[in-house]
Tab-separated table of C-alpha atoms in Angstrom:
chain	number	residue	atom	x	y	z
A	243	UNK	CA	0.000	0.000	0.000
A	244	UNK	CA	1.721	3.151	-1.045
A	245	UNK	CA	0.527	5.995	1.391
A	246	UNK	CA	0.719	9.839	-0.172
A	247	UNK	CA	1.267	12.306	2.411
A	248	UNK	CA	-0.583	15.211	1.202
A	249	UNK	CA	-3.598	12.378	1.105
A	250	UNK	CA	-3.340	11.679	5.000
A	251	UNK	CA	-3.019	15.583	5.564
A	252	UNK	CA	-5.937	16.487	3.531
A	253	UNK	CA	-8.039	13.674	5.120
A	254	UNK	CA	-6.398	14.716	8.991
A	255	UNK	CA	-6.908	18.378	8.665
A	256	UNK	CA	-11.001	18.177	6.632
A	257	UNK	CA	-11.756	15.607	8.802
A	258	UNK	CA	-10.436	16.015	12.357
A	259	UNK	CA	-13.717	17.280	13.945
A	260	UNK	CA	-15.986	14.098	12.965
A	261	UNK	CA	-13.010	11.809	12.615
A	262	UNK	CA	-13.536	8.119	13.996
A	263	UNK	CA	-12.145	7.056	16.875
A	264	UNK	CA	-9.892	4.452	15.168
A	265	UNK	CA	-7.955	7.058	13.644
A	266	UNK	CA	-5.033	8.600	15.671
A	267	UNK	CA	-2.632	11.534	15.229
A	268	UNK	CA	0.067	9.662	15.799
A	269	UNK	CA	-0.627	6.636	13.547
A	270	UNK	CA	-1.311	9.468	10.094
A	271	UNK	CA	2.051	11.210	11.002
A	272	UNK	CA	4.290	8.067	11.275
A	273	UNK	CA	2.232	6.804	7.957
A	274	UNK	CA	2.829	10.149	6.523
A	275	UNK	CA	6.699	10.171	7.516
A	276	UNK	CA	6.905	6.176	6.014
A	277	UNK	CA	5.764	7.477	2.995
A	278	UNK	CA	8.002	10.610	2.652
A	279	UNK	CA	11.273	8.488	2.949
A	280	UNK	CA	9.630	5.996	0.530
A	281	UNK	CA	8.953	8.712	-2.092
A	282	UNK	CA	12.734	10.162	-1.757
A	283	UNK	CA	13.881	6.962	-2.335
A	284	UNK	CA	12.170	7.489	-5.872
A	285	UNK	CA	12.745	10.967	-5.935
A	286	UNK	CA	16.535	11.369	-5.165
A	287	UNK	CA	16.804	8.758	-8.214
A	288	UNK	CA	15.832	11.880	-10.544
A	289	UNK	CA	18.171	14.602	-10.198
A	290	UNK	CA	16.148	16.970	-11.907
A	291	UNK	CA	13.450	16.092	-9.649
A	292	UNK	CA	14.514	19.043	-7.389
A	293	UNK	CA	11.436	20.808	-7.138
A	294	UNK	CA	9.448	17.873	-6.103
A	295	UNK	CA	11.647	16.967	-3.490
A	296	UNK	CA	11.245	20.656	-2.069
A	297	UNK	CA	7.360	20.056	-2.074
A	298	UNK	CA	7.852	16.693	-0.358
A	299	UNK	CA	9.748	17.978	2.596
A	300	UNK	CA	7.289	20.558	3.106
A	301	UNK	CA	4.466	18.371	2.960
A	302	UNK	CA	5.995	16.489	5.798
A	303	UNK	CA	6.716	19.620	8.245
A	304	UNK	CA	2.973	20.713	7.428
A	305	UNK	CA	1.828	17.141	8.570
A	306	UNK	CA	3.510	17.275	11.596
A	307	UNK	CA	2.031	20.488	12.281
A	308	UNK	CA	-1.720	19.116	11.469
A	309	UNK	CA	-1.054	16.239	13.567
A	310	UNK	CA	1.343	17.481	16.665
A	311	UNK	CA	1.241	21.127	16.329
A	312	UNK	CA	4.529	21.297	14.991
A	313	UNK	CA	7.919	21.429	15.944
A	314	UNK	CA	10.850	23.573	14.897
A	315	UNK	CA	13.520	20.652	15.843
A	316	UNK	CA	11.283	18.762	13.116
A	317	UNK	CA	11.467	21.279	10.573
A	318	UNK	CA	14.841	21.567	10.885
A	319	UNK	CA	15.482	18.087	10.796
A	320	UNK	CA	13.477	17.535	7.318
A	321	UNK	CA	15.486	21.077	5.949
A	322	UNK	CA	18.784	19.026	6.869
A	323	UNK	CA	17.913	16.007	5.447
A	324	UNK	CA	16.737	17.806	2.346
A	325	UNK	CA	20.064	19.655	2.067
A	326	UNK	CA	21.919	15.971	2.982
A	327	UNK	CA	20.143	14.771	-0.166
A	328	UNK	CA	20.556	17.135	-2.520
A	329	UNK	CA	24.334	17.243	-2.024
A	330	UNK	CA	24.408	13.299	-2.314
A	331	UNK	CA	22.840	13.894	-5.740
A	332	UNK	CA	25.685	16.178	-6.797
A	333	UNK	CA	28.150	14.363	-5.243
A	334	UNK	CA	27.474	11.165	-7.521
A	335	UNK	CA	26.926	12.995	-9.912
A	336	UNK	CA	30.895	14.651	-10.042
A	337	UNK	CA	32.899	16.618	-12.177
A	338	UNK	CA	33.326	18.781	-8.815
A	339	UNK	CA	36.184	20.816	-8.342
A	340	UNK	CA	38.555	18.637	-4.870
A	341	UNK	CA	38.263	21.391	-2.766
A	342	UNK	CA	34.461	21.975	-3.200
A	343	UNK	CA	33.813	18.183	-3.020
A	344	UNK	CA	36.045	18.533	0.142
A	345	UNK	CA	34.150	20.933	1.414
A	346	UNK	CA	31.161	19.373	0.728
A	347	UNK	CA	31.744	16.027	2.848
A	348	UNK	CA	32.669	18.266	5.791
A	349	UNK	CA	29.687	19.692	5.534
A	350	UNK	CA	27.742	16.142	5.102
A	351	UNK	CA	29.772	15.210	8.444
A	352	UNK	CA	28.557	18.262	10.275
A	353	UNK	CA	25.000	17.593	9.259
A	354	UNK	CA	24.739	13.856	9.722
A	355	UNK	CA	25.984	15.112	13.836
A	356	UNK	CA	23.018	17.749	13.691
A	357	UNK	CA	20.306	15.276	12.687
A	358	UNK	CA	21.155	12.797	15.481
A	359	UNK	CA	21.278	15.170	18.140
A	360	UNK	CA	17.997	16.726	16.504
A	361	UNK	CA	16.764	12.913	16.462
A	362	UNK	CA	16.952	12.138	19.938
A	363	UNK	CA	14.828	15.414	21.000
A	364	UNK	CA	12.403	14.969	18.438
A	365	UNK	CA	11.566	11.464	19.448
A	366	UNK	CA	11.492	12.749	23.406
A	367	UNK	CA	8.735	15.076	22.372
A	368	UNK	CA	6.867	12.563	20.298
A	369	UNK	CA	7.139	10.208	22.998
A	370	UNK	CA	5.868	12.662	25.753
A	371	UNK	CA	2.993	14.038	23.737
A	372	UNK	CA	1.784	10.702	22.528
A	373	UNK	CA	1.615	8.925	25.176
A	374	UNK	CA	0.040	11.452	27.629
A	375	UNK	CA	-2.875	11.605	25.140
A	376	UNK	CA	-3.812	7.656	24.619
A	377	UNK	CA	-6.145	6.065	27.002
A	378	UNK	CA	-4.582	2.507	28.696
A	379	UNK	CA	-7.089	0.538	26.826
A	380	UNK	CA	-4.616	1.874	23.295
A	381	UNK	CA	-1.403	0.703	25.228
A	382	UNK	CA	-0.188	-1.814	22.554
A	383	UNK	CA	-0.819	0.666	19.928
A	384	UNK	CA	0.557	3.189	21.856
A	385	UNK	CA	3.946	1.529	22.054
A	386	UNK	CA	3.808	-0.077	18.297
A	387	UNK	CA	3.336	3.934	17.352
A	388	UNK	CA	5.743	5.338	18.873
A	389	UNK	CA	8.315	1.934	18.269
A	390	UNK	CA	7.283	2.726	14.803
A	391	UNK	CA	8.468	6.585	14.731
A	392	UNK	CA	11.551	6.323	16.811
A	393	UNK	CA	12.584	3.826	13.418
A	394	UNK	CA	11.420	6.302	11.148
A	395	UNK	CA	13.433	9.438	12.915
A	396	UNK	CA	16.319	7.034	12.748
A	397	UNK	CA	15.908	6.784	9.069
A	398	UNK	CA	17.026	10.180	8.586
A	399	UNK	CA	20.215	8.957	10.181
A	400	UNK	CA	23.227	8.531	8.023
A	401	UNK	CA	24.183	5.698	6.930
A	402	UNK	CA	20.710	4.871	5.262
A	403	UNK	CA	18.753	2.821	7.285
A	404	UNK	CA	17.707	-0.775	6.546
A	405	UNK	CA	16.744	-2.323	3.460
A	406	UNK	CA	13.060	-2.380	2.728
A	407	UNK	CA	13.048	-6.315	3.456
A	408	UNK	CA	14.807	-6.190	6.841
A	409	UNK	CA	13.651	-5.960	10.038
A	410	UNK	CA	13.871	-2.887	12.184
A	411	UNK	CA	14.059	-3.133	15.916
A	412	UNK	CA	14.035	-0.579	18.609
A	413	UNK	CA	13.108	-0.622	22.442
A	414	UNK	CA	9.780	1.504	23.687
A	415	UNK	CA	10.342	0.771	27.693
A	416	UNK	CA	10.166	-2.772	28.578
A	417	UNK	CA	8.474	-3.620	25.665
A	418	UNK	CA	10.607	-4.513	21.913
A	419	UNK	CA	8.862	-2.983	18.368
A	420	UNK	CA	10.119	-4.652	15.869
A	421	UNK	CA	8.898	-3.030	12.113
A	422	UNK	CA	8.829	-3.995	8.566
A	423	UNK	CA	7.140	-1.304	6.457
A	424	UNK	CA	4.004	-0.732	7.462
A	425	UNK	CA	3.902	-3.949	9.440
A	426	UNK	CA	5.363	-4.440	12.680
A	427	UNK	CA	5.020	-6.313	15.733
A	428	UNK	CA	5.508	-5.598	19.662
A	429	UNK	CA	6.823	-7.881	22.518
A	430	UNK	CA	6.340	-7.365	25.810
A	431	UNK	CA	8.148	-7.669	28.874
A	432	UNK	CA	6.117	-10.894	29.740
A	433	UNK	CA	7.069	-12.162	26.596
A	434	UNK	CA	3.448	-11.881	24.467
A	435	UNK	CA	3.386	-10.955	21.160
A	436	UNK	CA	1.516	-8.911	19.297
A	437	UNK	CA	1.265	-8.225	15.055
A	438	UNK	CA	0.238	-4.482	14.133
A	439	UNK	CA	-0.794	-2.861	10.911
A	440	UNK	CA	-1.117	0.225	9.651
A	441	UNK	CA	-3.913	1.405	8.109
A	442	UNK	CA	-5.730	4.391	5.568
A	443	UNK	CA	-8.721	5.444	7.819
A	444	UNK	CA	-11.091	6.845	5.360
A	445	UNK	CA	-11.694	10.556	5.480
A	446	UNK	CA	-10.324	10.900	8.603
A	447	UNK	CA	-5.776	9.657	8.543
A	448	UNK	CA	-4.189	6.435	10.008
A	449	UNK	CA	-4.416	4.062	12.457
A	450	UNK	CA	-2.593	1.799	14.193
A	451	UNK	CA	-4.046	-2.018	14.841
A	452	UNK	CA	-2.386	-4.558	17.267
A	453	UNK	CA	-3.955	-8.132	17.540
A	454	UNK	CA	-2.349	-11.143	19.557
A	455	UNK	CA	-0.209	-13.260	18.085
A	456	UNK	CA	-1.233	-17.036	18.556
């Protein structure tokens, strides 16, 4: 299932006040941010793509805002990761002069240090303003949400992050989330597991659904 961004944020932002209760701000941003490094995958592929790129980033930062209220660690995040990318593209490209290409992998160096430390405040936030809004009868999907966008911060991460057909793992608590696309699954500290999927809500975003695991 290939999830559009500006789709989610249209259906998030017309929808909010009548949405159904299966949908979740949480859920249609980490859909939303799946599908933005999925579509630069694509897009960094086209050089001359440039302009679409610049829409895609913004689509992202105005999706957070819908869903979270926004966040200027995000948006700078997604403009360094943007910038990241398009120098990658002209790096592969060559014919650079050596001390501009020099110059230019300093500067990747000095970014790829900026995105981790913005990483790990970003997902604090997430985390905080998540979880204080789910009710305890949501905790699985709580947990396989936020699992699910501490990966996808990480993706912004030099070096890439996994292939598409490996497993992701990360640690929310006691509890493991382990996530394959838009699959994923959750273990807890007793040991039970659970399998999650993400899914289009219509008119109203995302959600997140966690069922036992027999």
């Amino acid at each position: 299932m290939q999830i559009k961004i500006m789709v989610l944020l249209a259906a998030f932002v017309g929808f909010a006040g009548c949405a159904p209760r299966t949908a979740s701000p949480g859920a249609t941003l980490w859909a939303g941010l799946y599908s933005y490094h999925q579509e630069m995958k694509t897009l960094e592929a086209r050089p001359e793509r440039w302009p679409d790129r610049q829409r895609l980033a913004e689509s992202v930062k105005t999706t957070y805002l819908a869903t979270f209220g926004g966040s200027e660690e995000f948006n700078r995040l997604v403009n360094l990761d943007l910038r990241r990318r398009e120098f990658l593209i002209t790096l592969r490209a060559g014919g650079l002069k050596t001390d501009r290409e020099r110059e230019m992998q300093q500067e990747l160096i000095t970014m790829s240090q900026e995105i981790e430390t913005l990483g790990a405040t970003i997902k604090r936030q997430f985390t905080s303003s998540h979880l204080t809004a789910q009710d305890r009868s949501s905790a699985i999907e709580s947990v396989a949400t936020v699992g699910l966008m501490n990966l996808a911060i990480d993706a912004f991460s030099p070096p890439a992050a996994k292939s598409d057909t490996a497993a992701a793992v990360t640690k929310v608590g006691p509890y493991v989330v382990m996530g394959q696309g838009l699959a994923s699954e959750v273990k807890t500290p007793e040991g039970r597991m659970f399998r999650c999927a993400t899914t289009l809500v219509p008119e109203a975003g995302a959600s997140i659904k966690c069922e036992p695991a027999f």
